[in-house]
JSON list of C-alpha atoms in Angstrom, two decimals:
[
{"chain": "A", "resi": 13, "resn": "MET", "atom": "CA", "xyz": [0.00, 0.00, 0.00]},
{"chain": "A", "resi": 14, "resn": "SER", "atom": "CA", "xyz": [1.13, 3.52, -0.64]},
{"chain": "A", "resi": 15, "resn": "PRO", "atom": "CA", "xyz": [1.69, 5.83, 2.35]},
{"chain": "A", "resi": 16, "resn": "GLY", "atom": "CA", "xyz": [-1.34, 8.04, 1.55]},
{"chain": "A", "resi": 17, "resn": "SER", "atom": "CA", "xyz": [-3.70, 5.14, 0.89]},
{"chain": "A", "resi": 18, "resn": "GLN", "atom": "CA", "xyz": [-6.59, 4.68, 3.34]},
{"chain": "A", "resi": 19, "resn": "ASP", "atom": "CA", "xyz": [-7.72, 1.18, 2.24]},
{"chain": "A", "resi": 20, "resn": "SER", "atom": "CA", "xyz": [-9.06, -1.00, 5.00]},
{"chain": "A", "resi": 21, "resn": "PRO", "atom": "CA", "xyz": [-7.55, -4.46, 5.49]},
{"chain": "A", "resi": 22, "resn": "ALA", "atom": "CA", "xyz": [-10.72, -6.05, 4.06]},
{"chain": "A", "resi": 23, "resn": "VAL", "atom": "CA", "xyz": [-10.48, -4.00, 0.85]},
{"chain": "A", "resi": 24, "resn": "HIS", "atom": "CA", "xyz": [-6.79, -4.76, 0.58]},
{"chain": "A", "resi": 25, "resn": "ALA", "atom": "CA", "xyz": [-7.47, -8.51, 1.04]},
{"chain": "A", "resi": 26, "resn": "ALA", "atom": "CA", "xyz": [-10.18, -8.40, -1.65]},
{"chain": "A", "resi": 27, "resn": "LYS", "atom": "CA", "xyz": [-7.81, -6.71, -4.09]},
{"chain": "A", "resi": 28, "resn": "LEU", "atom": "CA", "xyz": [-5.12, -9.27, -3.30]},
{"chain": "A", "resi": 29, "resn": "GLY", "atom": "CA", "xyz": [-7.62, -12.10, -3.86]},
{"chain": "A", "resi": 30, "resn": "ASP", "atom": "CA", "xyz": [-8.54, -10.68, -7.28]},
{"chain": "A", "resi": 31, "resn": "VAL", "atom": "CA", "xyz": [-4.87, -10.49, -8.26]},
{"chain": "A", "resi": 32, "resn": "LEU", "atom": "CA", "xyz": [-4.26, -14.09, -7.19]},
{"chain": "A", "resi": 33, "resn": "ARG", "atom": "CA", "xyz": [-7.33, -15.34, -9.09]},
{"chain": "A", "resi": 34, "resn": "GLU", "atom": "CA", "xyz": [-6.14, -13.57, -12.24]},
{"chain": "A", "resi": 35, "resn": "ALA", "atom": "CA", "xyz": [-2.68, -15.12, -11.85]},
{"chain": "A", "resi": 36, "resn": "GLU", "atom": "CA", "xyz": [-4.18, -18.62, -11.66]},
{"chain": "A", "resi": 37, "resn": "VAL", "atom": "CA", "xyz": [-6.02, -18.31, -15.01]},
{"chain": "A", "resi": 38, "resn": "PRO", "atom": "CA", "xyz": [-4.01, -20.02, -17.78]},
{"chain": "A", "resi": 39, "resn": "ALA", "atom": "CA", "xyz": [-2.78, -17.81, -20.62]},
{"chain": "A", "resi": 40, "resn": "ASP", "atom": "CA", "xyz": [-4.70, -19.87, -23.19]},
{"chain": "A", "resi": 41, "resn": "PHE", "atom": "CA", "xyz": [-7.96, -19.93, -21.23]},
{"chain": "A", "resi": 42, "resn": "ASN", "atom": "CA", "xyz": [-9.93, -17.96, -23.86]},
{"chain": "A", "resi": 43, "resn": "ILE", "atom": "CA", "xyz": [-8.59, -19.90, -26.86]},
{"chain": "A", "resi": 44, "resn": "PRO", "atom": "CA", "xyz": [-11.10, -22.45, -28.17]},
{"chain": "A", "resi": 45, "resn": "ASP", "atom": "CA", "xyz": [-10.28, -26.13, -28.58]},
{"chain": "A", "resi": 46, "resn": "ASN", "atom": "CA", "xyz": [-9.86, -25.81, -32.36]},
{"chain": "A", "resi": 47, "resn": "TYR", "atom": "CA", "xyz": [-6.59, -23.87, -32.28]},
{"chain": "A", "resi": 48, "resn": "VAL", "atom": "CA", "xyz": [-6.03, -23.98, -36.06]},
{"chain": "A", "resi": 49, "resn": "ASP", "atom": "CA", "xyz": [-9.34, -22.27, -36.86]},
{"chain": "A", "resi": 50, "resn": "TYR", "atom": "CA", "xyz": [-8.75, -19.72, -34.10]},
{"chain": "A", "resi": 51, "resn": "THR", "atom": "CA", "xyz": [-5.28, -18.91, -35.41]},
{"chain": "A", "resi": 52, "resn": "LEU", "atom": "CA", "xyz": [-6.41, -18.61, -39.03]},
{"chain": "A", "resi": 53, "resn": "LYS", "atom": "CA", "xyz": [-9.23, -16.23, -38.07]},
{"chain": "A", "resi": 54, "resn": "ASN", "atom": "CA", "xyz": [-7.09, -14.04, -35.77]},
{"chain": "A", "resi": 55, "resn": "THR", "atom": "CA", "xyz": [-3.80, -13.86, -37.70]},
{"chain": "A", "resi": 56, "resn": "ARG", "atom": "CA", "xyz": [-3.20, -11.09, -40.20]},
{"chain": "A", "resi": 57, "resn": "PRO", "atom": "CA", "xyz": [-2.30, -12.56, -43.60]},
{"chain": "A", "resi": 58, "resn": "LEU", "atom": "CA", "xyz": [1.15, -11.91, -45.00]},
{"chain": "A", "resi": 59, "resn": "PRO", "atom": "CA", "xyz": [1.51, -10.04, -48.29]},
{"chain": "A", "resi": 60, "resn": "PRO", "atom": "CA", "xyz": [2.12, -12.22, -51.35]},
{"chain": "A", "resi": 61, "resn": "VAL", "atom": "CA", "xyz": [5.73, -12.82, -52.38]},
{"chain": "A", "resi": 62, "resn": "THR", "atom": "CA", "xyz": [6.43, -11.34, -55.81]},
{"chain": "A", "resi": 63, "resn": "TRP", "atom": "CA", "xyz": [9.50, -10.64, -57.94]},
{"chain": "A", "resi": 64, "resn": "GLY", "atom": "CA", "xyz": [9.52, -7.11, -56.54]},
{"chain": "A", "resi": 65, "resn": "ASN", "atom": "CA", "xyz": [9.50, -7.98, -52.82]},
{"chain": "A", "resi": 66, "resn": "TRP", "atom": "CA", "xyz": [11.06, -11.46, -52.50]},
{"chain": "A", "resi": 67, "resn": "TRP", "atom": "CA", "xyz": [14.25, -10.04, -50.97]},
{"chain": "A", "resi": 68, "resn": "LYS", "atom": "CA", "xyz": [12.24, -8.47, -48.12]},
{"chain": "A", "resi": 69, "resn": "GLU", "atom": "CA", "xyz": [10.95, -11.89, -47.06]},
{"chain": "A", "resi": 70, "resn": "LEU", "atom": "CA", "xyz": [14.39, -13.49, -46.60]},
{"chain": "A", "resi": 71, "resn": "ASN", "atom": "CA", "xyz": [15.88, -14.31, -43.24]},
{"chain": "A", "resi": 72, "resn": "TYR", "atom": "CA", "xyz": [19.42, -13.14, -43.92]},
{"chain": "A", "resi": 73, "resn": "LEU", "atom": "CA", "xyz": [21.02, -14.89, -40.93]},
{"chain": "A", "resi": 74, "resn": "SER", "atom": "CA", "xyz": [19.67, -18.28, -42.04]},
{"chain": "A", "resi": 75, "resn": "LEU", "atom": "CA", "xyz": [20.62, -17.53, -45.64]},
{"chain": "A", "resi": 76, "resn": "ALA", "atom": "CA", "xyz": [24.19, -16.75, -44.59]},
{"chain": "A", "resi": 77, "resn": "VAL", "atom": "CA", "xyz": [24.54, -19.87, -42.43]},
{"chain": "A", "resi": 78, "resn": "LEU", "atom": "CA", "xyz": [23.00, -22.16, -45.05]},
{"chain": "A", "resi": 79, "resn": "THR", "atom": "CA", "xyz": [25.06, -20.84, -47.96]},
{"chain": "A", "resi": 80, "resn": "LEU", "atom": "CA", "xyz": [28.38, -19.55, -46.60]},
{"chain": "A", "resi": 81, "resn": "THR", "atom": "CA", "xyz": [29.17, -22.60, -44.48]},
{"chain": "A", "resi": 82, "resn": "PRO", "atom": "CA", "xyz": [28.89, -25.13, -47.35]},
{"chain": "A", "resi": 83, "resn": "CYS", "atom": "CA", "xyz": [30.75, -22.74, -49.68]},
{"chain": "A", "resi": 84, "resn": "ILE", "atom": "CA", "xyz": [33.67, -22.53, -47.23]},
{"chain": "A", "resi": 85, "resn": "ALA", "atom": "CA", "xyz": [33.63, -26.34, -46.89]},
{"chain": "A", "resi": 86, "resn": "LEU", "atom": "CA", "xyz": [33.67, -26.81, -50.67]},
{"chain": "A", "resi": 87, "resn": "TYR", "atom": "CA", "xyz": [36.53, -24.34, -51.03]},
{"chain": "A", "resi": 88, "resn": "GLY", "atom": "CA", "xyz": [38.49, -26.17, -48.34]},
{"chain": "A", "resi": 89, "resn": "GLY", "atom": "CA", "xyz": [37.74, -29.54, -49.91]},
{"chain": "A", "resi": 90, "resn": "PHE", "atom": "CA", "xyz": [39.04, -28.50, -53.31]},
{"chain": "A", "resi": 91, "resn": "THR", "atom": "CA", "xyz": [42.11, -26.61, -52.08]},
{"chain": "A", "resi": 92, "resn": "THR", "atom": "CA", "xyz": [43.36, -28.87, -49.27]},
{"chain": "A", "resi": 93, "resn": "LYS", "atom": "CA", "xyz": [45.22, -32.14, -49.71]},
{"chain": "A", "resi": 94, "resn": "LEU", "atom": "CA", "xyz": [43.30, -35.04, -48.13]},
{"chain": "A", "resi": 95, "resn": "ARG", "atom": "CA", "xyz": [45.23, -37.17, -45.64]},
{"chain": "A", "resi": 96, "resn": "TRP", "atom": "CA", "xyz": [44.22, -40.72, -44.74]},
{"chain": "A", "resi": 97, "resn": "GLU", "atom": "CA", "xyz": [43.89, -39.78, -41.04]},
{"chain": "A", "resi": 98, "resn": "THR", "atom": "CA", "xyz": [41.41, -37.06, -41.87]},
{"chain": "A", "resi": 99, "resn": "ALA", "atom": "CA", "xyz": [39.40, -39.37, -44.13]},
{"chain": "A", "resi": 100, "resn": "ILE", "atom": "CA", "xyz": [39.09, -42.03, -41.42]},
{"chain": "A", "resi": 101, "resn": "PHE", "atom": "CA", "xyz": [38.19, -39.43, -38.80]},
{"chain": "A", "resi": 102, "resn": "SER", "atom": "CA", "xyz": [35.52, -37.90, -41.06]},
{"chain": "A", "resi": 103, "resn": "VAL", "atom": "CA", "xyz": [33.80, -41.29, -41.54]},
{"chain": "A", "resi": 104, "resn": "PHE", "atom": "CA", "xyz": [34.01, -42.01, -37.79]},
{"chain": "A", "resi": 105, "resn": "TYR", "atom": "CA", "xyz": [32.67, -38.55, -36.92]},
{"chain": "A", "resi": 106, "resn": "TYR", "atom": "CA", "xyz": [29.82, -38.92, -39.42]},
{"chain": "A", "resi": 107, "resn": "PHE", "atom": "CA", "xyz": [28.55, -42.08, -37.71]},
{"chain": "A", "resi": 108, "resn": "VAL", "atom": "CA", "xyz": [29.10, -40.85, -34.15]},
{"chain": "A", "resi": 109, "resn": "THR", "atom": "CA", "xyz": [27.18, -37.60, -34.70]},
{"chain": "A", "resi": 110, "resn": "GLY", "atom": "CA", "xyz": [24.34, -39.52, -36.33]},
{"chain": "A", "resi": 111, "resn": "LEU", "atom": "CA", "xyz": [23.91, -41.62, -33.19]},
{"chain": "A", "resi": 112, "resn": "GLY", "atom": "CA", "xyz": [23.32, -38.58, -30.98]},
{"chain": "A", "resi": 113, "resn": "GLN", "atom": "CA", "xyz": [19.57, -38.77, -31.37]},
{"chain": "A", "resi": 114, "resn": "TYR", "atom": "CA", "xyz": [19.50, -42.32, -30.01]},
{"chain": "A", "resi": 115, "resn": "LEU", "atom": "CA", "xyz": [21.47, -41.63, -26.85]},
{"chain": "A", "resi": 116, "resn": "ASP", "atom": "CA", "xyz": [18.99, -40.31, -24.30]},
{"chain": "A", "resi": 117, "resn": "PRO", "atom": "CA", "xyz": [20.74, -38.79, -21.27]},
{"chain": "A", "resi": 118, "resn": "LYS", "atom": "CA", "xyz": [17.41, -38.38, -19.45]},
{"chain": "A", "resi": 119, "resn": "LYS", "atom": "CA", "xyz": [16.88, -42.15, -19.21]},
{"chain": "A", "resi": 120, "resn": "GLY", "atom": "CA", "xyz": [20.42, -42.78, -18.00]},
{"chain": "A", "resi": 121, "resn": "SER", "atom": "CA", "xyz": [20.99, -45.54, -20.52]},
{"chain": "A", "resi": 122, "resn": "THR", "atom": "CA", "xyz": [22.52, -45.66, -23.96]},
{"chain": "A", "resi": 123, "resn": "THR", "atom": "CA", "xyz": [20.04, -47.58, -26.06]},
{"chain": "A", "resi": 124, "resn": "TRP", "atom": "CA", "xyz": [20.86, -47.85, -29.74]},
{"chain": "A", "resi": 125, "resn": "LEU", "atom": "CA", "xyz": [17.23, -47.79, -30.82]},
{"chain": "A", "resi": 126, "resn": "PRO", "atom": "CA", "xyz": [14.67, -45.31, -29.53]},
{"chain": "A", "resi": 127, "resn": "SER", "atom": "CA", "xyz": [11.62, -46.55, -27.67]},
{"chain": "A", "resi": 128, "resn": "ASP", "atom": "CA", "xyz": [9.46, -45.59, -30.66]},
{"chain": "A", "resi": 129, "resn": "ALA", "atom": "CA", "xyz": [11.70, -47.17, -33.32]},
{"chain": "A", "resi": 130, "resn": "HIS", "atom": "CA", "xyz": [8.80, -47.71, -35.71]},
{"chain": "A", "resi": 131, "resn": "TYR", "atom": "CA", "xyz": [8.74, -43.92, -36.36]},
{"chain": "A", "resi": 132, "resn": "CYS", "atom": "CA", "xyz": [12.33, -44.07, -37.66]},
{"chain": "A", "resi": 133, "resn": "LEU", "atom": "CA", "xyz": [11.60, -46.57, -40.41]}
]
């Protein structure tokens, strides 16, 4: 309460109760069960992409990461002499990084197949 406020304890308790009730309401309380229809009705449509505005729709950070990184790798691949140690390590690293999705640290075990292996087929 502010120093000049003359609220009684009952009024203050009622205000506090209202604040607590509002805090307990979930953020998506007013969203209907059909979220797709709700989103389509309440989202402003984007302008169409044309030859005149296509460059405005690009995400330049993603474009840079997805184009510069492979270009640097290709340049390095064509200008660097390949050693047998590097070739063996690259094959090993390829398989080890591919297994990362199957090692679940939350379960505490290293299973080679996920519990829902039928989704991977």
